[in-house]
Coordinates of C-alpha atoms in Angstrom, one line a residue:
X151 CA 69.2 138.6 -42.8
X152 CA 69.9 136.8 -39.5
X153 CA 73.0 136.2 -38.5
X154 CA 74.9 133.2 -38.6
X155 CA 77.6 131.9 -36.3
X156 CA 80.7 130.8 -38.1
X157 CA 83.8 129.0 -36.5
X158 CA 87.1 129.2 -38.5
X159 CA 89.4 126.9 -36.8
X160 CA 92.5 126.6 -38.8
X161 CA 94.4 129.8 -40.7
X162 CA 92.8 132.2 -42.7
X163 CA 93.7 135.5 -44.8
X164 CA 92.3 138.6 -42.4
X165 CA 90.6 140.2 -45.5
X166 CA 88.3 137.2 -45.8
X167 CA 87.8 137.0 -41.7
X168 CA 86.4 140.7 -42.0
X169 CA 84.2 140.2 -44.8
X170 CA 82.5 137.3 -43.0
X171 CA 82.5 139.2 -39.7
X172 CA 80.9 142.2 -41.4
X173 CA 78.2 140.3 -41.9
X174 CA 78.0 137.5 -39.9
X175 CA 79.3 136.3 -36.1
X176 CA 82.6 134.9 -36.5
X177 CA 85.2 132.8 -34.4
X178 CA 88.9 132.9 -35.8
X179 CA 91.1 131.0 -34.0
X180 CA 93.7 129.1 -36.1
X181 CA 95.3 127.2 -32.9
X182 CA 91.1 125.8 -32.3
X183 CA 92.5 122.8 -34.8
X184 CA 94.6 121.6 -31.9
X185 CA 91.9 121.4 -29.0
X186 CA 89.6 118.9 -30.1
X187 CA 87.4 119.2 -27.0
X188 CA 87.1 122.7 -27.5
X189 CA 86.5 122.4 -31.2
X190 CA 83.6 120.1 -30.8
X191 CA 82.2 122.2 -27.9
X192 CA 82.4 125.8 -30.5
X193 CA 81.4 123.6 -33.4
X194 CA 77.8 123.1 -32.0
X195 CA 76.8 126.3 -31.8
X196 CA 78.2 126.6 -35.5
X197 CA 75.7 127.5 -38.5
X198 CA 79.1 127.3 -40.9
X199 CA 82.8 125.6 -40.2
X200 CA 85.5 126.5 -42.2
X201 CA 88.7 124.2 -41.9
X202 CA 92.3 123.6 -43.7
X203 CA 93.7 120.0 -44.1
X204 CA 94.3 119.1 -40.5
X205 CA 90.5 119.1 -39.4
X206 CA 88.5 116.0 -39.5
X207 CA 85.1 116.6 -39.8
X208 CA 84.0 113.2 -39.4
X209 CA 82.7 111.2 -35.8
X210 CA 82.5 113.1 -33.0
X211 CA 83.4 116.3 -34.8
X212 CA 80.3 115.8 -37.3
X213 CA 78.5 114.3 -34.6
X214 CA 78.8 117.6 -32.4
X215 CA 77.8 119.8 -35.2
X216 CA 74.1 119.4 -35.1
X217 CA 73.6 123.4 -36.3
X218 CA 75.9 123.5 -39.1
X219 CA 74.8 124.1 -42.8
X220 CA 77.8 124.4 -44.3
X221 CA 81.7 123.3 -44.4
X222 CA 84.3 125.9 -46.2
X223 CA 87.6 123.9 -46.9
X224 CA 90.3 126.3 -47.4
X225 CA 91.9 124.1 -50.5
X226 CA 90.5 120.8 -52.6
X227 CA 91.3 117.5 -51.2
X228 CA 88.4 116.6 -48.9
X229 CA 90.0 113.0 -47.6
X230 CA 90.0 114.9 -44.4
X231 CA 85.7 115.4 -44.6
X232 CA 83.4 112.8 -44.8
X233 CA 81.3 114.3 -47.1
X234 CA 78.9 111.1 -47.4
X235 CA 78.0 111.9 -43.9
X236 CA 77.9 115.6 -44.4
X237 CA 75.7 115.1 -47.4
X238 CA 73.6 113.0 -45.2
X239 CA 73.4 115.5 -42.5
X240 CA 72.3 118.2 -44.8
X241 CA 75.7 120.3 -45.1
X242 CA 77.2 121.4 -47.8
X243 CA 81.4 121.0 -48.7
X244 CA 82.6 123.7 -50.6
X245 CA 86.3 123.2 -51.4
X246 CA 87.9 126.4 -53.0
X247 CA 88.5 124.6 -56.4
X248 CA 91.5 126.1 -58.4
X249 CA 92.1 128.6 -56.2
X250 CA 95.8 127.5 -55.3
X251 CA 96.2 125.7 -59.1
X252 CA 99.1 128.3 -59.6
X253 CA 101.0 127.6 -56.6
X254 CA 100.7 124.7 -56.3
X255 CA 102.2 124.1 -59.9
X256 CA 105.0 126.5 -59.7
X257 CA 105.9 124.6 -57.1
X258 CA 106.0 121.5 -59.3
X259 CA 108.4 123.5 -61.9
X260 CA 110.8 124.8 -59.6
X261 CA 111.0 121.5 -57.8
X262 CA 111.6 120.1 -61.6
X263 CA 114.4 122.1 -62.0
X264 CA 115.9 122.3 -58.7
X265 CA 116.0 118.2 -59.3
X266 CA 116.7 118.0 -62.7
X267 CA 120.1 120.2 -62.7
X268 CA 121.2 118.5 -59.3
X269 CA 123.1 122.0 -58.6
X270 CA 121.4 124.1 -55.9
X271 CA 122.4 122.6 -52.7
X272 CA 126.3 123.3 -53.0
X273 CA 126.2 126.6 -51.2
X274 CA 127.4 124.9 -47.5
X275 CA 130.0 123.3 -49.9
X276 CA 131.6 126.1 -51.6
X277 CA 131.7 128.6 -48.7
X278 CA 133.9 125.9 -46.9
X279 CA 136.3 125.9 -50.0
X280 CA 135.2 123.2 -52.2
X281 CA 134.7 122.9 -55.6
X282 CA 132.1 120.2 -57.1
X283 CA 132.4 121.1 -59.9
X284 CA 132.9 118.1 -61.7
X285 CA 130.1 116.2 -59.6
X286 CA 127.4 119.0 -59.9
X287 CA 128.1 119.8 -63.9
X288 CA 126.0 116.8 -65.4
X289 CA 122.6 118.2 -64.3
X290 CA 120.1 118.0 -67.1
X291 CA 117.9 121.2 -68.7
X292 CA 114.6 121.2 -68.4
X293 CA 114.0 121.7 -71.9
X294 CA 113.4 118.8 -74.0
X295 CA 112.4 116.6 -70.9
X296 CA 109.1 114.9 -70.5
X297 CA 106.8 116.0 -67.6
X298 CA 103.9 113.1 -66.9
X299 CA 100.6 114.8 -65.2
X300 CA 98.5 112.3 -63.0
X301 CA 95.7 113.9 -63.0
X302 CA 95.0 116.6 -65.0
X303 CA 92.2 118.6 -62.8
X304 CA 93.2 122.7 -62.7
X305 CA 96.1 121.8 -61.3
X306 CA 97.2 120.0 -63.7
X307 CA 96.5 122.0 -66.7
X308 CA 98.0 124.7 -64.8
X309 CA 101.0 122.6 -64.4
X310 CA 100.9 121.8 -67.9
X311 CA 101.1 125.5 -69.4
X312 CA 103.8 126.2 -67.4
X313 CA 105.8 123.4 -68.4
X314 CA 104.9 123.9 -72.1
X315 CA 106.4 127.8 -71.4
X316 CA 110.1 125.5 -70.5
X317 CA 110.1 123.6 -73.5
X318 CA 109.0 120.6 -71.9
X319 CA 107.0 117.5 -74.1
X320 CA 103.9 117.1 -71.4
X321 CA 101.7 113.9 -71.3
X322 CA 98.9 113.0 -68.7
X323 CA 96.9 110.3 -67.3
X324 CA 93.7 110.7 -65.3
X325 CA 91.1 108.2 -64.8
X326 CA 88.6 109.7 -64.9
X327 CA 88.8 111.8 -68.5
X328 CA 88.3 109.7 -71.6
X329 CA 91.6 110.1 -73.7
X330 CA 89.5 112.1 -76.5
X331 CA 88.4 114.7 -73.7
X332 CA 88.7 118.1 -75.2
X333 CA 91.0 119.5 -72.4
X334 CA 93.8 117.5 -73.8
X335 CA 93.9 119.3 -77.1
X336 CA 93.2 122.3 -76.0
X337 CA 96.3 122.1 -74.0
X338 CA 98.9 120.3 -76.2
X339 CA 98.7 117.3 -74.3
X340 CA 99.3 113.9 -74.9
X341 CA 97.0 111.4 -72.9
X342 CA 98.4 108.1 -72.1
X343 CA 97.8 105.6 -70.1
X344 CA 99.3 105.7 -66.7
X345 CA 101.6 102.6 -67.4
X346 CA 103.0 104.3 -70.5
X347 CA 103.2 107.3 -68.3
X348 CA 105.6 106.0 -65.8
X349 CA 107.4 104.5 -68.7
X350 CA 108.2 107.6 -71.0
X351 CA 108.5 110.7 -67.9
X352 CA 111.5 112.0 -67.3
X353 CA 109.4 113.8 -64.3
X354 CA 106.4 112.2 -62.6
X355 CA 104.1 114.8 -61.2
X356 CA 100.8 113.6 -58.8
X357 CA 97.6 115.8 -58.3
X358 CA 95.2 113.2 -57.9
X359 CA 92.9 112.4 -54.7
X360 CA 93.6 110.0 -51.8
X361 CA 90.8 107.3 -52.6
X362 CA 91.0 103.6 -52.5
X363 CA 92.1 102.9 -55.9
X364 CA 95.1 105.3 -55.4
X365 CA 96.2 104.5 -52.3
X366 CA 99.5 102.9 -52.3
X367 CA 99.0 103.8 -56.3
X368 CA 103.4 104.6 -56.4
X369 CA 104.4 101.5 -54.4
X370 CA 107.6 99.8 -55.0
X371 CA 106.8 98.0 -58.3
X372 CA 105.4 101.4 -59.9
X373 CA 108.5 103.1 -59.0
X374 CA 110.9 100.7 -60.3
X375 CA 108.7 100.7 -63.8
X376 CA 110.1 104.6 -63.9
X377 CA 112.8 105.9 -65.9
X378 CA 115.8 104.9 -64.5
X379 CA 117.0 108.8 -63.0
X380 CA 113.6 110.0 -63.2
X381 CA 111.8 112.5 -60.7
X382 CA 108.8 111.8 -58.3
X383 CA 106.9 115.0 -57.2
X384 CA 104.3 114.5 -54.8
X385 CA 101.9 117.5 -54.1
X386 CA 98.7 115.6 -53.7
X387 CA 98.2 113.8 -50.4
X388 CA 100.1 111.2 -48.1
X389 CA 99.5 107.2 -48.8
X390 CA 99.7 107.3 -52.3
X391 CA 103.7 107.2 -52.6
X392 CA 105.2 104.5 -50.6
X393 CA 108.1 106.6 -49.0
X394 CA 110.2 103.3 -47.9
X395 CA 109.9 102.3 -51.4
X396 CA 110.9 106.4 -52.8
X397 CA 113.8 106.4 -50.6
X398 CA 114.9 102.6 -52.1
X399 CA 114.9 104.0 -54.8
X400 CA 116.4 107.3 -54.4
X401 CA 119.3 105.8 -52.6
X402 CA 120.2 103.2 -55.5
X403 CA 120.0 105.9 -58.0
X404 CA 116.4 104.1 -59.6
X405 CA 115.4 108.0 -59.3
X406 CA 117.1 110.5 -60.1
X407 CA 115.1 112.7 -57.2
X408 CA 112.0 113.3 -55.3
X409 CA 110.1 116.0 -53.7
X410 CA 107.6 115.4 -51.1
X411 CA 104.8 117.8 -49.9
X412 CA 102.8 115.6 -48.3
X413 CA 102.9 112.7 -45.8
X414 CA 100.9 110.0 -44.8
X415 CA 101.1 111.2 -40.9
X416 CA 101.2 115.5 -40.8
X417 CA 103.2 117.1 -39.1
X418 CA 106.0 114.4 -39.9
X419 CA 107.6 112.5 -37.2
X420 CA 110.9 112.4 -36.9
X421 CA 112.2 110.1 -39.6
X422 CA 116.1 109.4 -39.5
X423 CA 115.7 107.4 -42.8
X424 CA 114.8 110.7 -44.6
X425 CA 117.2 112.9 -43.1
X426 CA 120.6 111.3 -45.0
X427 CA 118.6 110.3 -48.4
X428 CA 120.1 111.8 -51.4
X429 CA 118.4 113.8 -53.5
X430 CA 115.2 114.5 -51.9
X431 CA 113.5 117.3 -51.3
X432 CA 110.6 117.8 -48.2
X433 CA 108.5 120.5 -47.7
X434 CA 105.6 120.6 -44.7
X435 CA 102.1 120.5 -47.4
X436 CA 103.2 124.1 -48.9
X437 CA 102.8 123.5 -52.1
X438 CA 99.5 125.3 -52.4
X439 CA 100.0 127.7 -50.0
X440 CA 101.5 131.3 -50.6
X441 CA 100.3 134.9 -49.9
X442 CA 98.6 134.8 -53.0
X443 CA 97.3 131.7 -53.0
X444 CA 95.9 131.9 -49.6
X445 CA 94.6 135.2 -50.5
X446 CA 92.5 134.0 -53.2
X447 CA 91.5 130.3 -51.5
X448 CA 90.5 132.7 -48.8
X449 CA 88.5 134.9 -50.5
X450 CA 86.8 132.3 -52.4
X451 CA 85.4 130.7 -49.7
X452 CA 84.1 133.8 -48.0
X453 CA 81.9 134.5 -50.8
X454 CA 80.7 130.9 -51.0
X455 CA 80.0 130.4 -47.4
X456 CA 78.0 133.9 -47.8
X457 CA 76.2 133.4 -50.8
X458 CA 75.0 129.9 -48.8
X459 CA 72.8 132.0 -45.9
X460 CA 71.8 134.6 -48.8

């Protein structure tokens, strides 16, 4: 088997750089994200590419890769590849599908209750000698709540039997499933439509692409449709929550809280807005990343990009 030259640009679990090495010629460099001229110059020489989020393999990043065969993404939203043009090219994108489904929703449930019972942040409080008691002792249980799924992909299913395991009622929407779609009985949910989703949820939860029709898809009129004190989680990508309209809303007490993963400009700029809003939890795009996780998306697309020069 000849060897192939492939360029890993963003972080990877070690394990999975060694299997590829042991077979094949392999540049790791996690920092080669952030030197675009570089990048394009060790992408041409390239048979395979494997990226993260930040990448864009599109213009004069696709353009430069006139050797590569294949694209490993280290995860499943592909807004960052223009797989039209990869398509076109000949290349193949091979997102690690499911691979982070379980971190990314136990993310999602702790966020839940960490929103939900309002009473984890007092620790800064109570070591300076106060007692809130009174203000932090109407939190609400997760039991008996209603969790709605926007898209109900592995993710979301994960999500799902998680939730069920809490005692929560679970209902999803996702376009692209017809409501009689066997997945939905075979995980004890309801399907609804996303209107009478955003209606009926006590917690909102969003694993759905970054396409046209959901860009902007939470803007200010959606949100204000929610339960009055219901929670936004947003795990999926940037663009699709309006975050002017999120923190509206979290600061007249339309939602009860929010947790944000993802941002329509990574790494976030500094945003004094967000800094003072109640109830709202940020995290730098996480939610699918943990040892495990990144072990197994890791792995997964070691073997893929393997099997391809078999």
């Amino acid at each position: 088997m000849t060897r192939a030259r492939i360029v890993i640009c963003e972080f990877m679990d070690e394990g999975a750089v060694a299997r590829l090495a042991a077979a094949h010629d392999v540049l790791y460099d996690p920092k080669l994200v952030g030197d675009a001229a570089r990048l394009r110059a060790e992408a041409a020489g390239a048979d395979a590419l494997v990226v993260r989020n930040l990448t864009q393999v599109r213009g004069d990043l696709l353009a430069a890769m006139a050797r590569c065969k294949v694209v490993g993404r280290l995860g499943v939203g592909l807004d960052n590849i223009d797989v039209p043009a990869c398509e076109a090219r000949g290349i193949k994108v091979i997102p690690a599908t499911g691979a982070n489904a379980l971190s990314v929703a136990e993310y999602v449930i702790a966020s839940t209750l960490l929103l939900l019972r309002g009473a984890f942040a007092s620790t800064g409080a109570v070591a300076t000698g106060q007692w809130p008691r009174a203000a932090l002792g109407n939190g609400r249980e997760t039991a008996g709540q209603t969790l709605g799924i926007v898209g109900f992909g592995s993710i979301g299913q994960t999500t799902a039997r998680l939730a069920h395991g809490l005692g929560m009622r679970v209902i999803a929407h996702d376009a692209m499933l017809p409501r009689d779609a066997p997945v939905f009985a075979q995980s004890g949910v309801q399907p609804v439509s996303l209107d009478e989703l955003v209606r009926s949820a006590d917690v909102v939860t969003l694993h759905i692409p970054l396409l046209d029709t959901t860009r902007g898809l939470f803007n200010a009129a959606r949100i204000g449709a929610m339960k009055k004190g219901a929670v936004l989680i947003n795990t999926s990508r940037g663009h699709i929550v309006d975050i002017n309209a999120l923190t509206a809303a979290l600061r007249t007490g339309q939602l009860g809280g929010a947790a944000i993963d993802v941002f329509d400009v990574e790494p976030l700029p500094v945003s004094p807005s967000l800094q003072d809003c109640p109830n709202l939890l940020l995290t730098p795009h996480i939610s699918g990343v943990s040892a495990q996780s990144n072990e197994r998306v890791s792995v997964m697309i070691a073997i893929k990009v393997l099997e391809s020069f078999l």
